[in-house]
Amino acid sequence: MENASALTPTQLEELSRNEKICKSRKAETEKVLAVCMRDERECNLEEAAKCYERAVQKYGKESNIGNEALCREAKVYSDIGWQSVSASNGFPVVKMAVPQPGTVEEGTKFIEKAAKMSEEAASVRPDNAVPHLTLALNYGRLAIQADNRTKVQLCNRVHEQAELATKLDPQDDFAHHALGRWNYEVANINQVVRVIVRHFYGGDISGSFENAIYHYEKAVKLNPKKLIHHFELAKSYVQVNQKKRAIKCMKKALTCQCEDINDQLGKLHCTEMLNKYTSKRRLGRLGQKVRLGQLGKKFRLRRKAGLDDLIPLVDAEPDVEI
């Protein structure tokens, strides 16, 4: 991403103008597509897809609104597919979503369809950041089901599309979210696998948790109301042992409204993760109190017997785990 301090006054003026155009475009699009977005919030993916399709037919996929509608339609089909893939792998799903999850094969077909729609949207409007973000989403989801070589190829495409989206619209929170997610997933790959990937497949494996945190923090700053930005930032903080910050982010995430099925899924995972870490902290404090209580009792018994020294701290009973 370009450093603003290194830009000339003319370049800064152009950047500011482009940012204003992007904001105006988003506001207009959201106003027109409000009904479709409501269907997404209610997790009625069938109706949302139909609604976006009507908008594409009305405005044309080359227009700002029509192109955005095509991308959102692709995202909805991808979400339908992801529900099926998640359910087949035993992961939580949103029970109120329509349609209900199908087989993993059906889910993969939906995601493949979504990827083709995103590619079509990008081909007619390569200047729009949204198609590239939708492509990054779908390539990432397809990578999970692919063989190793295809995984690496798709992983590289995810990074390329997310980087391109960031250049086209530096103020797009989802562009930074996508780069954060890419860094997070790559950073989770162990060193042995990284060497194998670099040697046999030539994949880009330079991601880190620090870079993930940078991009997620940027996403949160740009859109503090988005649940999944806070939750993914929390997961990254956990990886670098910043548990207090992670818990704070999880609590913040759970105050955000769910805008689509991905937020609903994020809320499920966030609630489970927060309970895990807060219960550990509570049990840890309780365990400490129990241990101190036992030591105090032992010490008092020793004092009563006239053994007023540090012996009770040495031969105290082992720590009691709760």
C-alpha angles and dihedrals in degrees: 000000000000119000107237092211090060095055125098120242090256092052091047090051091050091047091051091048092050091050091053091049091051092049092048091048092051093048092051093046094049090050093053094042096044094115092051091048089051089057088052092051089053089049091238093142095170093059092041091055091050091047093052090046090056089052091051090052092047100045103024125240092262093063124084094248096040093048092049090048090052090051092048091048089053090049091052092052088048090052090050089052093045091055089058094045091048093048092049090053094049096253123140118274134192104259096198093056120117120247105034118234118282131192124311089251091054090047093052091051091054091051091047089051090050091051091053091049090050091050089051091050091049093048094057095039109026088159092065118090096207099072090051091052091050089050091052089052094050096042088052093051093046090050090064091063096040134096118259098267093047090045091059093046092050091044089056090049091051090055093046094050094045092049091049092050090052091052092048093048115011090181095058107115093201091055089060090042089055092050090047091052092048092052092046094052094044092047089056091062111100122239096253092055090046091057091048092048093049093047101043105025106022094228126169105250101164096114122127140185089241091058090045090054091048093054095041090050088051090050091050091050092051094045113015091171095066112104099204093053090061094042096050090046088053091053090052092050089053090056092058093043096252093136097159092055090045092054090048090052092048092051090049091049092056091057091058123096118247111246099180144354092283090060089050090053091045090052091054093051093041093053091050093047094046092050089051095053099038092048090051090053092048092047091046092055091044091050090051091052091050092050092048090047091053092048091049092051092049091047093051090051090051093049090051089054090050095253097126100168141092095283093107090059090054104045098031116138117271118276113280112229115214 
